[in-house]
Short mmCIF file of C-alpha atoms in Angstrom, two decimals:
data_model
loop_
_atom_site.label_atom_id
_atom_site.label_comp_id
_atom_site.label_asym_id
_atom_site.label_seq_id
_atom_site.Cartn_x
_atom_site.Cartn_y
_atom_site.Cartn_z
CA MET D 1 27.57 45.24 -65.09
CA ALA D 2 28.58 48.29 -63.51
CA SER D 3 32.21 46.99 -63.55
CA MET D 4 31.88 46.34 -67.54
CA ARG D 5 30.30 50.07 -67.98
CA ARG D 6 33.54 51.15 -67.32
CA LEU D 7 35.64 48.80 -68.84
CA VAL D 8 34.08 49.68 -72.60
CA VAL D 9 34.61 52.82 -73.94
CA ASP D 10 32.34 55.49 -72.97
CA VAL D 11 29.09 57.46 -75.66
CA GLU D 12 27.97 60.08 -73.62
CA PRO D 13 29.75 62.15 -76.26
CA LEU D 14 27.39 61.18 -78.65
CA LYS D 15 24.20 61.49 -76.59
CA ALA D 16 25.09 65.12 -74.73
CA ASP D 17 25.94 67.04 -77.85
CA ALA D 18 24.13 66.65 -81.53
CA SER D 19 26.87 68.71 -83.09
CA PHE D 20 29.55 65.40 -82.51
CA ARG D 21 27.16 63.21 -83.09
CA ARG D 22 26.22 64.09 -86.60
CA LEU D 23 30.49 64.84 -87.04
CA TRP D 24 31.20 61.25 -85.88
CA ILE D 25 28.99 59.87 -88.14
CA GLY D 26 29.81 61.61 -90.98
CA GLY D 27 33.71 61.62 -90.57
CA ALA D 28 33.54 57.79 -89.96
CA LEU D 29 31.71 56.82 -93.42
CA SER D 30 34.65 59.10 -95.27
CA SER D 31 36.86 57.70 -92.67
CA VAL D 32 36.72 54.04 -94.46
CA GLY D 33 36.53 56.23 -98.22
CA SER D 34 40.08 57.74 -97.05
CA ARG D 35 41.60 54.15 -95.98
CA MET D 36 40.38 52.44 -99.22
CA THR D 37 41.98 55.74 -100.97
CA THR D 38 45.42 54.92 -99.21
CA PHE D 39 45.34 51.46 -99.92
CA ALA D 40 45.41 52.05 -103.19
CA VAL D 41 47.61 54.58 -103.26
CA VAL D 42 50.38 52.32 -102.16
CA LEU D 43 48.85 49.47 -103.98
CA GLN D 44 49.25 51.41 -107.43
CA VAL D 45 52.67 52.84 -106.40
CA TYR D 46 54.19 49.32 -105.46
CA GLN D 47 52.43 47.91 -109.21
CA LEU D 48 54.13 50.30 -111.48
CA THR D 49 57.64 50.13 -109.85
CA GLY D 50 57.97 47.20 -107.01
CA SER D 51 59.92 49.36 -105.15
CA SER D 52 59.75 49.49 -101.62
CA ALA D 53 61.70 52.57 -101.68
CA ALA D 54 58.78 54.00 -103.91
CA VAL D 55 56.12 53.67 -102.16
CA GLY D 56 58.43 55.12 -98.88
CA ALA D 57 58.66 58.80 -101.12
CA VAL D 58 55.02 58.93 -101.03
CA GLY D 59 55.78 59.33 -97.67
CA LEU D 60 57.59 62.81 -98.76
CA ALA D 61 55.61 63.83 -101.31
CA THR D 62 53.46 64.52 -98.33
CA LEU D 63 55.58 65.30 -95.96
CA VAL D 64 56.56 68.25 -97.27
CA PRO D 65 53.91 70.00 -98.00
CA THR D 66 52.62 68.99 -94.64
CA LEU D 67 55.49 70.78 -93.01
CA VAL D 68 55.49 74.13 -95.21
CA VAL D 69 51.62 74.37 -94.60
CA GLY D 70 51.03 72.75 -91.80
CA LEU D 71 52.13 75.31 -89.03
CA ILE D 72 49.82 78.02 -91.49
CA GLY D 73 46.67 76.24 -91.10
CA GLY D 74 47.31 76.75 -87.50
CA SER D 75 47.54 80.06 -87.98
CA LEU D 76 44.45 80.24 -90.57
CA ALA D 77 42.64 78.38 -87.58
CA ASP D 78 42.87 80.89 -85.09
CA ALA D 79 41.75 84.37 -87.07
CA LEU D 80 39.04 82.72 -89.04
CA ASP D 81 36.17 81.20 -89.00
CA ARG D 82 36.94 77.66 -88.32
CA ARG D 83 33.53 75.79 -89.72
CA LYS D 84 33.98 77.89 -92.95
CA LEU D 85 37.57 76.78 -93.45
CA VAL D 86 36.63 73.18 -93.42
CA LEU D 87 33.84 73.37 -95.58
CA VAL D 88 36.68 75.01 -98.22
CA THR D 89 39.16 72.57 -97.41
CA GLY D 90 36.88 69.90 -96.95
CA SER D 91 35.35 70.19 -100.53
CA CYS D 92 38.34 71.05 -102.55
CA MET D 93 39.56 67.27 -101.19
CA ALA D 94 36.14 65.93 -102.54
CA GLY D 95 37.47 66.41 -105.85
CA VAL D 96 40.98 65.56 -105.53
CA SER D 97 39.70 61.78 -104.25
CA LEU D 98 37.76 61.96 -107.88
CA LEU D 99 41.04 62.96 -109.55
CA PHE D 100 42.86 59.81 -108.73
CA ALA D 101 39.86 57.74 -109.49
CA VAL D 102 39.93 59.53 -113.11
CA GLN D 103 43.58 58.94 -113.57
CA ALA D 104 42.64 55.16 -112.50
CA PHE D 105 39.96 54.93 -114.69
CA ALA D 106 42.82 56.28 -117.56
CA GLY D 107 45.19 53.68 -116.96
CA ASN D 108 47.54 55.82 -115.39
CA GLU D 109 50.55 54.12 -115.58
CA GLN D 110 52.83 57.19 -114.71
CA VAL D 111 54.34 57.58 -110.72
CA TRP D 112 54.51 61.24 -110.38
CA LEU D 113 51.30 61.98 -110.89
CA LEU D 114 50.06 59.34 -108.29
CA TYR D 115 52.85 61.89 -106.15
CA MET D 116 51.71 65.20 -107.43
CA LEU D 117 48.02 64.23 -106.46
CA VAL D 118 49.59 63.27 -102.91
CA THR D 119 51.36 66.39 -102.89
CA LEU D 120 48.35 68.15 -103.65
CA GLN D 121 45.77 66.39 -101.14
CA SER D 122 48.38 66.74 -98.87
CA LEU D 123 48.70 70.58 -99.04
CA LEU D 124 44.86 70.52 -98.28
CA PHE D 125 44.70 68.46 -95.50
CA ALA D 126 47.78 70.36 -94.13
CA VAL D 127 44.73 73.96 -93.87
CA ASP D 128 42.24 71.36 -92.40
CA LEU D 129 42.62 69.13 -89.98
CA PRO D 130 44.54 71.72 -87.63
CA ALA D 131 41.33 73.87 -87.94
CA ARG D 132 38.83 70.12 -87.82
CA ARG D 133 40.17 68.96 -84.93
CA THR D 134 39.39 72.42 -82.70
CA PHE D 135 36.16 71.09 -83.28
CA VAL D 136 35.65 68.95 -80.22
CA PRO D 137 37.33 70.66 -77.49
CA ARG D 138 34.73 73.92 -78.55
CA LEU D 139 31.92 70.77 -78.40
CA LEU D 140 32.58 68.77 -75.49
CA SER D 141 33.17 69.51 -71.61
CA LYS D 142 36.96 68.95 -70.40
CA GLU D 143 35.41 66.00 -68.18
CA LEU D 144 33.79 64.53 -72.07
CA LEU D 145 37.20 65.79 -73.97
CA PRO D 146 38.85 62.64 -73.00
CA ALA D 147 35.81 59.77 -74.54
CA GLY D 148 35.37 61.81 -77.33
CA LEU D 149 39.15 61.99 -78.15
CA THR D 150 38.81 58.29 -78.23
CA LEU D 151 35.51 57.93 -79.31
CA GLN D 152 37.49 59.69 -82.47
CA MET D 153 40.28 57.08 -82.15
CA LEU D 154 37.92 54.10 -82.41
CA VAL D 155 36.23 55.42 -85.89
CA PHE D 156 40.35 55.83 -87.07
CA HIS D 157 40.61 52.42 -86.48
CA LEU D 158 37.46 50.58 -87.43
CA SER D 159 38.24 53.02 -90.87
CA MET D 160 41.75 51.34 -90.69
CA MET D 161 41.03 47.92 -90.25
CA VAL D 162 37.72 48.14 -92.94
CA GLY D 163 39.44 50.58 -95.02
CA PRO D 164 42.20 47.86 -96.13
CA SER D 165 40.13 45.12 -96.02
CA LEU D 166 37.61 46.31 -98.54
CA GLY D 167 39.95 48.09 -100.38
CA GLY D 168 42.03 44.97 -101.14
CA VAL D 169 38.64 43.51 -101.78
CA PHE D 170 37.75 46.14 -104.51
CA ALA D 171 41.93 46.04 -106.25
CA ALA D 172 41.66 42.31 -106.53
CA SER D 173 38.26 42.43 -108.37
CA GLY D 174 37.53 45.84 -109.99
CA GLY D 175 40.94 47.77 -109.50
CA VAL D 176 42.19 50.74 -107.76
CA LYS D 177 39.84 52.68 -109.24
CA VAL D 178 36.81 51.23 -107.69
CA CYS D 179 38.92 52.21 -104.40
CA TYR D 180 39.29 56.47 -104.97
CA LEU D 181 35.78 56.54 -106.37
CA ILE D 182 34.16 55.31 -103.42
CA ASP D 183 36.56 57.43 -101.75
CA GLY D 184 35.26 60.66 -103.39
CA LEU D 185 31.76 59.78 -102.61
CA THR D 186 31.94 59.44 -99.11
CA PHE D 187 33.47 62.81 -98.56
CA PHE D 188 30.46 64.28 -99.28
CA VAL D 189 28.86 62.70 -96.34
CA ALA D 190 31.27 64.06 -93.64
CA LEU D 191 31.13 67.60 -95.04
CA TYR D 192 27.06 67.33 -94.40
CA GLY D 193 28.35 66.77 -90.68
CA VAL D 194 30.62 70.10 -90.87
CA VAL D 195 27.53 71.83 -92.53
CA ARG D 196 25.50 72.09 -89.56
CA LEU D 197 27.66 72.65 -86.87
CA PRO D 198 27.90 76.32 -85.25
CA ALA D 199 29.79 79.26 -86.24
CA MET D 200 33.85 78.42 -84.96
CA ARG D 201 35.19 81.37 -84.81
CA PRO D 202 38.22 81.94 -82.93
CA ALA D 203 37.49 82.78 -79.11
CA GLN D 204 39.01 86.01 -78.83
CA ALA D 205 40.68 88.53 -81.11
CA GLN D 206 43.61 86.77 -82.11
CA ALA D 207 47.11 88.40 -83.93
CA ARG D 208 46.39 88.30 -88.42
CA PRO D 209 48.05 84.97 -89.99
CA GLY D 210 51.36 85.61 -90.78
CA VAL D 211 54.66 84.52 -89.70
CA ARG D 212 54.77 86.18 -85.79
CA SER D 213 51.74 84.11 -85.10
CA ILE D 214 53.02 81.21 -86.01
CA TYR D 215 56.26 81.81 -84.23
CA GLU D 216 54.27 82.57 -81.12
CA GLY D 217 52.90 79.27 -81.38
CA LEU D 218 56.18 77.55 -81.80
CA ARG D 219 57.78 79.79 -79.07
CA TYR D 220 54.26 78.29 -76.76
CA VAL D 221 54.95 74.88 -77.98
CA GLY D 222 58.90 75.08 -76.85
CA ARG D 223 58.23 76.65 -73.57
CA ASN D 224 55.73 73.76 -72.66
CA ARG D 225 57.90 70.71 -71.45
CA ILE D 226 55.30 68.47 -71.08
CA VAL D 227 53.07 69.56 -75.03
CA ALA D 228 57.00 69.13 -76.39
CA GLY D 229 58.19 66.02 -74.21
CA ALA D 230 54.33 64.31 -75.87
CA MET D 231 55.00 65.68 -79.08
CA LEU D 232 58.68 64.26 -79.24
CA SER D 233 57.09 60.90 -77.88
CA ASP D 234 55.38 60.57 -80.70
CA LEU D 235 57.91 61.40 -83.21
CA SER D 236 60.32 58.57 -81.66
CA ALA D 237 57.66 56.12 -82.59
CA THR D 238 56.66 57.08 -86.23
CA VAL D 239 59.62 58.20 -87.22
CA LEU D 240 61.99 55.34 -85.79
CA ALA D 241 59.49 52.77 -86.43
CA MET D 242 56.70 53.28 -88.78
CA PRO D 243 56.09 49.93 -90.83
CA PHE D 244 53.00 50.30 -93.47
CA ALA D 245 55.57 51.37 -96.17
CA ILE D 246 57.95 47.93 -95.77
CA LEU D 247 54.06 46.03 -95.63
CA PRO D 248 54.04 45.52 -99.51
CA ALA D 249 57.36 44.14 -99.62
CA LEU D 250 56.50 41.66 -96.67
CA ASN D 251 53.71 40.61 -98.00
CA THR D 252 55.87 39.57 -101.31
CA LEU D 253 58.70 37.72 -99.81
CA ALA D 254 56.57 36.05 -97.03
CA PHE D 255 53.56 35.97 -97.35
CA GLY D 256 52.69 35.43 -101.03
CA GLY D 257 51.69 38.80 -102.21
CA SER D 258 48.33 38.82 -102.41
CA PRO D 259 46.67 42.00 -102.34
CA SER D 260 44.04 40.43 -100.17
CA THR D 261 46.42 39.56 -97.89
CA LEU D 262 48.05 43.31 -97.96
CA GLY D 263 44.84 44.43 -96.68
CA LEU D 264 44.57 41.70 -93.72
CA LEU D 265 48.72 43.13 -92.76
CA THR D 266 47.48 46.62 -93.16
CA ALA D 267 44.11 46.32 -91.37
CA ALA D 268 45.65 44.12 -88.30
CA PRO D 269 46.57 47.47 -85.92
CA ALA D 270 43.30 48.61 -86.94
CA VAL D 271 42.01 45.58 -85.12
CA GLY D 272 44.45 46.41 -82.44
CA GLY D 273 43.58 49.53 -82.38
CA VAL D 274 39.36 48.84 -82.03
CA LEU D 275 39.70 46.55 -79.30
CA ALA D 276 42.18 49.21 -76.96
CA MET D 277 39.45 51.81 -78.22
CA SER D 278 36.40 49.76 -76.95
CA LEU D 279 37.20 48.79 -74.05
CA SER D 280 39.42 52.56 -72.94
CA GLY D 281 37.49 53.08 -70.08
CA PRO D 282 40.38 52.98 -67.55
CA VAL D 283 42.22 54.42 -69.98
CA GLY D 284 40.13 57.43 -70.06
CA ARG D 285 39.95 57.60 -66.69
CA ALA D 286 43.83 57.58 -65.92
CA THR D 287 45.22 60.43 -64.09
CA ARG D 288 48.93 59.46 -64.81
CA LYS D 289 48.16 59.75 -68.63
CA GLY D 290 51.85 60.58 -68.96
CA ALA D 291 53.62 57.62 -67.50
CA TRP D 292 50.60 55.19 -69.71
CA LEU D 293 51.53 57.06 -73.19
CA LEU D 294 55.55 56.40 -72.81
CA GLY D 295 54.50 53.19 -71.55
CA ALA D 296 52.42 52.71 -74.59
CA GLY D 297 55.06 53.86 -77.22
CA GLY D 298 57.83 51.56 -75.42
CA VAL D 299 54.97 48.49 -76.29
CA TRP D 300 54.92 50.10 -79.82
CA GLY D 301 58.13 49.37 -80.05
CA VAL D 302 58.46 46.48 -78.54
CA ALA D 303 55.61 45.07 -81.37
CA LEU D 304 56.89 46.17 -84.03
CA ALA D 305 60.67 44.43 -83.41
CA CYS D 306 58.91 41.58 -82.71
CA LEU D 307 57.86 41.49 -86.48
CA GLY D 308 60.66 41.68 -87.93
CA LEU D 309 61.87 38.66 -86.90
CA THR D 310 58.31 36.09 -87.64
CA GLY D 311 57.57 34.64 -90.89
CA GLN D 312 54.17 33.08 -89.84
CA LEU D 313 51.45 35.59 -90.88
CA TRP D 314 49.43 34.68 -88.26
CA LEU D 315 51.99 36.20 -85.30
CA ALA D 316 52.31 39.22 -87.93
CA LEU D 317 49.28 39.85 -87.93
CA GLY D 318 48.74 39.66 -84.06
CA LEU D 319 52.02 41.82 -83.28
CA LEU D 320 50.71 44.72 -85.63
CA ALA D 321 47.52 44.25 -84.03
CA VAL D 322 49.20 44.19 -80.61
CA ALA D 323 51.74 47.41 -82.09
CA GLY D 324 47.88 49.41 -83.02
CA ALA D 325 46.77 48.80 -79.75
CA ALA D 326 49.64 50.40 -78.49
CA ASP D 327 49.34 53.36 -80.67
CA ALA D 328 45.55 53.89 -80.35
CA THR D 329 46.30 54.66 -76.78
CA ALA D 330 49.39 56.23 -77.04
CA VAL D 331 47.29 59.19 -80.08
CA VAL D 332 44.08 59.16 -77.19
CA LEU D 333 46.59 59.87 -74.35
CA ARG D 334 49.20 62.58 -76.35
CA GLY D 335 45.76 63.87 -77.72
CA SER D 336 44.33 64.41 -74.68
CA ILE D 337 47.14 65.80 -73.24
CA VAL D 338 47.99 68.11 -75.76
CA GLN D 339 44.55 70.22 -75.40
CA SER D 340 44.18 70.35 -71.27
CA SER D 341 47.48 72.01 -71.24
CA ILE D 342 46.75 74.63 -73.79
CA PRO D 343 44.72 78.33 -73.35
CA GLU D 344 42.43 78.75 -76.00
CA GLU D 345 44.13 82.17 -77.78
CA PHE D 346 47.15 79.64 -79.13
CA ARG D 347 44.83 75.78 -79.14
CA GLY D 348 44.46 76.24 -83.45
CA ARG D 349 48.47 77.45 -83.63
CA THR D 350 49.54 74.69 -80.96
CA THR D 351 46.94 72.01 -82.47
CA SER D 352 49.05 73.11 -85.98
CA VAL D 353 52.34 71.82 -84.71
CA ASP D 354 50.62 68.90 -83.10
CA PHE D 355 49.22 67.67 -86.58
CA VAL D 356 52.64 68.44 -88.29
CA VAL D 357 54.39 66.05 -86.19
CA GLY D 358 51.92 63.52 -86.43
CA ALA D 359 51.27 63.90 -89.86
CA GLY D 360 54.72 64.56 -90.50
CA GLY D 361 56.37 61.52 -88.45
CA PRO D 362 54.58 59.21 -90.23
CA HIS D 363 55.66 59.79 -93.28
CA LEU D 364 59.57 60.68 -92.98
CA GLY D 365 59.22 56.70 -90.49
CA ASN D 366 57.46 55.53 -94.22
CA PHE D 367 60.61 56.62 -95.72
CA ARG D 368 62.95 55.96 -93.65
CA GLY D 369 61.44 51.96 -93.42
CA GLY D 370 61.04 51.77 -97.43
CA VAL D 371 64.56 52.68 -97.50
CA VAL D 372 65.83 50.03 -95.58
CA ALA D 373 63.81 47.74 -96.64
CA SER D 374 65.74 48.55 -99.99
CA ALA D 375 68.60 48.59 -98.82
CA ALA D 376 68.43 45.39 -96.35
CA THR D 377 65.42 43.45 -96.02
CA PRO D 378 62.08 44.10 -94.45
CA SER D 379 62.27 42.22 -92.11
CA VAL D 380 66.20 44.07 -90.81
CA SER D 381 63.60 47.87 -91.54
CA ALA D 382 61.30 46.34 -88.69
CA LEU D 383 63.80 45.20 -85.81
CA THR D 384 66.21 48.20 -86.10
CA GLY D 385 63.22 50.88 -86.31
CA GLY D 386 61.35 49.08 -83.52
CA LEU D 387 64.37 49.15 -81.09
CA SER D 388 65.37 52.46 -81.44
CA CYS D 389 61.96 52.94 -80.68
CA VAL D 390 62.70 51.59 -77.52
CA VAL D 391 65.03 53.10 -76.92
CA ALA D 392 64.18 56.91 -77.81
CA VAL D 393 61.02 57.12 -75.81
CA GLY D 394 63.41 55.87 -73.10
CA LEU D 395 65.20 58.67 -73.38
CA VAL D 396 61.69 60.74 -73.70
CA ALA D 397 61.15 59.51 -70.15
CA LEU D 398 64.13 60.52 -68.86
CA CYS D 399 64.75 63.90 -70.33
CA PHE D 400 61.10 65.55 -69.79
CA PRO D 401 60.15 64.69 -66.03
CA ALA D 402 57.48 67.02 -66.42
CA LEU D 403 55.35 64.70 -68.95
CA ARG D 404 56.57 61.57 -67.21
CA ARG D 405 54.61 62.96 -63.81
CA PHE D 406 51.48 64.57 -65.72
CA ASP D 407 49.27 64.52 -63.35
CA SER D 408 45.27 65.17 -65.80
CA ALA D 409 43.84 65.48 -61.92
CA ALA D 410 46.74 67.91 -61.00
CA ASP D 411 47.55 69.94 -63.83
CA GLY D 412 45.56 71.97 -65.94
CA PRO D 413 45.77 74.70 -68.84
CA PRO D 414 47.58 77.96 -67.78
CA ALA D 415 45.17 80.39 -67.67
CA PRO D 416 44.97 82.83 -70.45
CA GLY D 417 46.27 86.68 -71.37
CA PRO D 418 49.30 87.90 -72.86
CA GLY D 419 51.69 86.68 -70.16
CA SER D 420 50.44 82.43 -71.12
CA PRO D 421 54.03 81.98 -73.33
CA GLU D 422 55.71 82.11 -70.36
CA GLN D 423 53.42 79.99 -68.59
CA HIS D 424 53.68 76.11 -68.12
CA SER D 425 51.63 73.50 -68.28
CA SER D 426 50.67 73.66 -64.38
CA GLY D 427 50.45 76.85 -63.59
CA GLU D 428 54.10 76.97 -62.87
CA SER D 429 55.55 80.23 -64.17
CA LEU D 430 58.61 79.32 -66.46
CA SER D 431 61.56 82.46 -67.52
CA ALA D 432 63.12 82.70 -70.41
CA GLY D 433 66.78 82.06 -69.20
CA ASP D 434 65.77 78.78 -67.36
CA PRO D 435 67.43 76.28 -67.95
CA LYS D 436 64.90 73.68 -68.14
CA MET D 437 63.14 75.32 -70.85
CA THR D 438 65.84 74.63 -73.21
CA SER D 439 64.18 71.21 -74.71
CA GLY D 440 65.12 68.84 -77.94
CA ARG D 441 62.98 68.89 -81.39
CA SER D 442 59.68 70.10 -80.07
CA VAL D 443 58.07 69.63 -82.97
CA ASP D 444 51.17 63.20 -84.20
CA ARG D 445 48.32 61.29 -85.29
CA THR D 446 45.15 62.72 -83.04
CA GLY D 447 46.49 59.89 -85.69
CA GLU D 448 43.78 61.35 -87.68
CA ARG D 449 46.14 60.59 -90.65
CA PRO D 450 43.68 59.65 -93.42
CA GLY D 451 46.13 60.49 -96.23
CA PRO D 452 48.30 58.17 -98.25
CA LEU D 453 50.50 56.39 -96.19
CA GLY D 454 48.86 57.87 -93.10
CA GLY D 455 48.37 55.21 -91.51
CA GLY D 456 49.02 54.10 -87.87
CA ALA D 457 50.60 55.83 -85.57
CA HIS D 458 48.11 59.22 -85.30
CA PRO D 459 44.34 60.39 -87.00
#
């Protein structure tokens, strides 16, 4: 019995903190609605255009505002009361979800309107999520943080499993308008959990939000080899191998084209994610989290490469489930590594960079996947993307030994203070001229990625 308790997910954070419990429950219900909207947008765009490239372009409509506004969101989160900020952005996002429902009830046939609504939703989300992600480290102790992130990831993948499946059922019976309407209503449940939170002001006085504040956050991430490597490993997985844009075409060409079957394919990664998070005890207690993170990225790439080689529905669902399990594991590990490797005064801005990586990478990856699928086939897109991912993760492992050796029992956040941008996560002082500081593109999914085409790598 004791060994079984060490294997299953740790629910202690739900018992320890009522605010976290309310936030978690509200987020769980809202996430199901958000995933229904994700499914509905993909299906509606494909029904209007019949093009995988047009589906992938939804990712671009999300990527541009994510890159432009995401870093500003982190600057705001380090200067304002994060609870109030999330209440404003969350209320506005609920309104956008209701606008999705209005256009569907009105019989909209213009794909540009969907792109516009996705862009507006993404602008709000880019401000909302960096602030929202700071809640859990403030509510939970360092010892409970990995378990809390795991529980959030469990909800993320449960919603990915339940949301698209329900979306497929509702879209087949009542149309995508039902999916949008349910999403708009569930937003208000999540807002209740935020309303009940205590004030979430920055722990100490911060510089005013602006270009200088953003630059300091980027500078810190670039100098922290562990954080930069963790983010780059996520980009390797999402930009090169994100599969969701190819699923409508793959479903049509190989599996009959039913919306219900598409719902199963879309939900399959979440099934693996739920299983991985339900049996996440060893992952949460692992000390060599960096090595585990890189290994999970490799498994993700191999599974998606194999997806390009199969024409059997049951096998495709199994491979997507394996990819989802690897992805969920990687997201939890990355979130734990990043959150435990940064001081409080850089938490919002570092989290915003993490958000840009986690939200922007999948959308860029979906665009890549859709373009390759349109130029060749969905199978070629999956195969080349998966193999590229494996190679890229291997290069990250070679170029970022600090990440590969990261040990959560020994490494911790640098001491806060004016000099903290110059500190390595493990406390080693590094000078600006040190050649080891020349990192790659240090720009995931904590996979909260509940926007359109956000499924998969990053909640």
